[in-house]
Short mmCIF file of C-alpha atoms in Angstrom, two decimals:
data_model
loop_
_atom_site.label_atom_id
_atom_site.label_comp_id
_atom_site.label_asym_id
_atom_site.label_seq_id
_atom_site.Cartn_x
_atom_site.Cartn_y
_atom_site.Cartn_z
CA ALA A 1 18.11 125.11 56.00
CA GLN A 2 21.28 123.79 57.51
CA THR A 3 23.97 126.31 58.27
CA VAL A 4 27.63 125.96 59.15
CA THR A 5 29.44 128.65 61.11
CA GLN A 6 33.18 129.13 61.40
CA SER A 7 33.77 132.01 63.76
CA GLN A 8 37.51 132.34 63.21
CA PRO A 9 38.31 134.00 59.86
CA GLU A 10 42.03 133.68 60.53
CA MET A 11 44.21 131.67 62.86
CA SER A 12 47.94 131.28 63.25
CA VAL A 13 50.08 128.66 64.92
CA GLN A 14 53.77 128.14 65.55
CA GLU A 15 55.36 125.26 63.74
CA ALA A 16 55.19 122.06 65.83
CA GLU A 17 52.46 123.51 68.04
CA THR A 18 48.78 122.56 68.24
CA VAL A 19 45.87 124.59 66.94
CA THR A 20 42.11 124.12 67.10
CA LEU A 21 39.69 125.41 64.49
CA SER A 22 36.07 125.89 65.54
CA CYS A 23 32.90 124.97 63.71
CA THR A 24 29.27 124.92 64.74
CA TYR A 25 26.30 123.89 62.69
CA ASP A 26 22.56 124.00 62.82
CA THR A 27 20.37 121.04 61.93
CA SER A 28 17.27 119.28 63.13
CA GLU A 29 18.45 115.96 61.71
CA SER A 30 20.04 113.19 63.74
CA ASP A 31 21.93 111.29 61.05
CA TYR A 32 24.35 113.35 58.98
CA TYR A 33 28.01 113.75 58.12
CA LEU A 34 30.56 116.39 58.98
CA PHE A 35 33.79 117.13 57.18
CA TRP A 36 36.86 119.29 57.30
CA TYR A 37 38.38 120.22 53.96
CA LYS A 38 41.70 121.91 53.31
CA GLN A 39 42.13 124.29 50.38
CA PRO A 40 45.78 125.18 49.75
CA PRO A 41 46.84 127.94 47.33
CA SER A 42 46.33 125.52 44.43
CA ARG A 43 42.62 125.68 45.39
CA GLN A 44 42.20 121.91 45.12
CA MET A 45 39.79 120.79 47.83
CA ILE A 46 41.39 118.11 49.99
CA LEU A 47 39.41 116.02 52.45
CA VAL A 48 41.09 116.17 55.86
CA ILE A 49 38.71 114.22 58.03
CA ARG A 50 35.10 113.05 58.19
CA GLN A 51 32.74 112.21 61.03
CA GLU A 52 29.52 110.24 60.86
CA ALA A 53 27.06 111.73 63.33
CA TYR A 54 25.88 108.33 64.53
CA LYS A 55 29.39 107.52 65.73
CA GLN A 56 30.23 108.77 69.21
CA GLN A 57 33.94 108.23 68.80
CA ASN A 58 35.84 111.24 67.52
CA ALA A 59 37.51 110.73 64.14
CA THR A 60 41.29 110.83 63.92
CA GLU A 61 43.60 110.94 60.92
CA ASN A 62 47.26 111.07 61.91
CA ARG A 63 47.89 114.62 63.23
CA PHE A 64 44.29 115.66 62.66
CA SER A 65 41.50 114.93 65.10
CA VAL A 66 38.05 116.29 65.79
CA ASN A 67 36.04 117.07 68.87
CA PHE A 68 32.49 116.21 67.92
CA GLN A 69 29.88 117.41 70.39
CA LYS A 70 26.56 116.37 68.88
CA ALA A 71 24.30 117.93 71.50
CA ALA A 72 26.13 121.23 71.22
CA LYS A 73 26.33 120.92 67.43
CA SER A 74 30.01 121.59 67.54
CA PHE A 75 32.72 120.06 65.38
CA SER A 76 36.21 121.43 65.98
CA LEU A 77 39.40 120.36 64.24
CA LYS A 78 42.65 119.93 66.13
CA ILE A 79 45.92 119.94 64.25
CA SER A 80 48.85 118.63 66.24
CA ASP A 81 52.54 119.16 65.49
CA SER A 82 51.65 121.81 62.91
CA GLN A 83 53.73 121.87 59.77
CA LEU A 84 54.36 124.58 57.21
CA GLY A 85 52.37 122.55 54.70
CA ASP A 86 49.30 122.83 56.89
CA ALA A 87 48.93 126.50 55.95
CA ALA A 88 45.72 126.78 53.95
CA MET A 89 42.05 127.64 54.09
CA TYR A 90 40.07 125.14 56.12
CA PHE A 91 36.38 124.63 55.50
CA CYS A 92 33.98 122.85 57.78
CA ALA A 93 31.13 121.17 55.91
CA TYR A 94 27.84 119.44 56.66
CA LYS A 95 26.12 116.80 54.57
CA LEU A 96 22.74 115.16 54.93
CA GLY A 97 22.54 111.93 52.99
CA ASN A 98 23.07 112.52 49.30
CA THR A 99 22.32 116.23 49.42
CA PRO A 100 25.16 118.63 48.54
CA LEU A 101 27.83 119.64 51.00
CA VAL A 102 27.12 122.88 52.84
CA PHE A 103 30.27 124.80 53.68
CA GLY A 104 31.20 127.28 56.35
CA LYS A 105 32.96 130.51 55.41
CA GLY A 106 36.37 129.09 56.16
CA THR A 107 39.32 129.76 58.41
CA ARG A 108 42.65 130.83 57.00
CA LEU A 109 45.44 129.09 58.89
CA SER A 110 48.95 130.48 58.89
CA VAL A 111 51.87 128.45 60.21
CA ILE A 112 54.79 130.42 61.58
CA ALA A 113 58.26 128.93 61.26
CA GLY B 1 40.57 106.09 43.03
CA ALA B 2 37.81 108.73 42.80
CA VAL B 3 39.58 111.22 40.58
CA VAL B 4 37.75 114.17 39.07
CA SER B 5 39.25 116.31 36.34
CA GLN B 6 38.24 119.70 35.02
CA HIS B 7 39.10 121.35 31.76
CA PRO B 8 40.26 123.98 31.19
CA SER B 9 42.04 124.94 34.40
CA TRP B 10 42.04 128.60 33.36
CA VAL B 11 40.14 130.36 30.63
CA ILE B 12 39.99 133.97 29.53
CA CYS B 13 37.10 135.05 27.36
CA LYS B 14 35.69 138.27 26.04
CA SER B 15 32.50 139.77 27.36
CA GLY B 16 29.48 138.50 25.48
CA THR B 17 30.98 135.16 24.48
CA SER B 18 30.18 131.74 25.90
CA VAL B 19 32.59 129.37 27.56
CA LYS B 20 32.25 125.68 28.39
CA ILE B 21 33.84 123.95 31.36
CA GLU B 22 34.10 120.17 31.43
CA CYS B 23 34.09 117.98 34.50
CA ARG B 24 34.98 114.31 34.19
CA SER B 25 35.05 111.46 36.66
CA LEU B 26 38.03 109.35 35.61
CA ASP B 27 37.62 106.12 37.55
CA PHE B 28 34.05 106.00 38.75
CA GLN B 29 30.52 106.68 37.60
CA ALA B 30 29.32 110.08 38.70
CA THR B 31 25.62 109.62 39.31
CA THR B 32 25.42 113.14 40.68
CA MET B 33 27.48 116.22 39.87
CA PHE B 34 27.56 119.42 41.88
CA TRP B 35 28.78 122.75 40.57
CA TYR B 36 30.16 125.33 42.98
CA ARG B 37 31.34 128.88 42.52
CA GLN B 38 34.01 130.48 44.67
CA PHE B 39 34.87 134.16 44.74
CA PRO B 40 38.29 135.24 46.05
CA LYS B 41 38.70 134.68 49.78
CA GLN B 42 35.18 133.33 50.06
CA SER B 43 33.60 129.95 50.55
CA LEU B 44 32.14 127.59 48.00
CA MET B 45 28.60 128.40 46.98
CA LEU B 46 26.49 125.69 45.40
CA MET B 47 25.17 126.64 42.00
CA ALA B 48 23.38 123.50 40.88
CA THR B 49 23.01 119.76 41.25
CA SER B 50 22.63 117.44 38.32
CA ASN B 51 21.83 113.76 38.09
CA GLU B 52 22.87 111.82 35.01
CA GLY B 53 20.24 112.05 32.33
CA SER B 54 18.12 114.58 34.19
CA LYS B 55 17.79 118.33 34.17
CA ALA B 56 19.90 120.19 36.69
CA THR B 57 18.40 121.66 39.82
CA TYR B 58 19.58 125.22 40.34
CA GLU B 59 19.98 127.04 43.63
CA GLN B 60 17.97 130.12 44.30
CA GLY B 61 19.44 133.14 42.59
CA VAL B 62 21.38 131.18 39.96
CA GLU B 63 20.23 131.94 36.42
CA LYS B 64 19.59 128.66 34.68
CA ASP B 65 19.64 130.30 31.25
CA LYS B 66 23.03 131.78 31.92
CA PHE B 67 24.68 128.76 33.50
CA LEU B 68 23.75 125.77 31.37
CA ILE B 69 24.53 122.44 32.91
CA ASN B 70 24.53 119.18 30.99
CA HIS B 71 25.08 115.78 32.58
CA ALA B 72 24.54 113.48 29.63
CA SER B 73 26.79 110.64 30.73
CA LEU B 74 27.99 109.05 33.95
CA THR B 75 31.47 110.45 33.47
CA LEU B 76 30.94 113.91 32.04
CA SER B 77 29.16 117.07 33.09
CA THR B 78 29.55 120.44 31.46
CA LEU B 79 28.89 123.97 32.64
CA THR B 80 28.42 126.57 29.92
CA VAL B 81 28.51 130.21 30.90
CA THR B 82 26.53 131.99 28.22
CA SER B 83 27.01 135.63 27.27
CA ALA B 84 29.68 135.97 29.91
CA HIS B 85 30.24 139.29 31.67
CA PRO B 86 33.06 140.44 33.94
CA GLU B 87 30.94 139.73 37.02
CA ASP B 88 30.93 136.05 36.00
CA SER B 89 34.67 135.95 36.58
CA SER B 90 35.17 133.44 39.35
CA PHE B 91 36.55 130.04 40.28
CA TYR B 92 34.23 127.20 39.33
CA ILE B 93 34.57 123.84 41.04
CA CYS B 94 32.77 120.63 40.18
CA SER B 95 32.22 117.79 42.58
CA ALA B 96 30.95 114.29 41.89
CA ARG B 97 29.21 111.56 43.84
CA ASP B 98 29.27 107.87 43.04
CA GLY B 99 25.89 106.48 43.95
CA GLY B 100 27.15 102.92 43.60
CA ARG B 101 29.80 103.16 46.30
CA LEU B 102 29.43 102.00 49.87
CA LYS B 103 30.01 105.57 51.08
CA SER B 104 27.83 107.08 48.39
CA TYR B 105 27.54 110.31 50.34
CA GLU B 106 31.17 111.20 49.59
CA GLN B 107 31.82 114.05 47.18
CA TYR B 108 35.00 114.14 45.12
CA PHE B 109 36.28 117.47 43.89
CA GLY B 110 37.81 118.57 40.64
CA PRO B 111 40.76 120.99 40.67
CA GLY B 112 38.62 123.92 39.60
CA THR B 113 38.50 126.30 36.64
CA ARG B 114 39.43 129.94 36.84
CA LEU B 115 37.27 132.01 34.52
CA THR B 116 38.29 135.56 33.65
CA VAL B 117 35.93 137.63 31.51
CA THR B 118 37.46 140.75 29.97
#
């Protein structure tokens, strides 16, 4: 079974600084999808960024970018120019085709003013 | 587009009673619905997957007779917690997939339902 590991239960970052959240996963497949979701206190899951494994180019969405290392099975999220609104739980997730998303345990990000 | 709603957002019920949670896709056809459970400060755990018109597939350890899932239409899935007990208190999140979309692998999440059993 596929597993997703987030080794940082909690992280903090100064406002306007950059922070990187780590994620590794285990799979024997070659074509899959990886995601980062944000869960603020409202608990609504918000898609931050997605990466198709067949694409070598790292995905970027405004201040959010990923470092996708397929051979190492690593998928880290970089948040630049951190804002107070970025404070939330962040979940890394893996998806194979139409099977359900598999989530990591999450990283709680605090942003310090 | 791709909006998923859940109702109710918060429900309190007495031990031994049943409670139904509805999940609706508002602007697309949800060919597949996923139900997750989330305990405080924990991750989302998949409970079951249901395809429209078919019986749900439950994850190991999830009691199918306790958590009844119905996906009778392409826009509505329901989760009924039968004979609820305090240990069933949790946050339940539904997620839907539109098999007709170009990126049919995408899952869209509802806002969740907080269940408290007293």
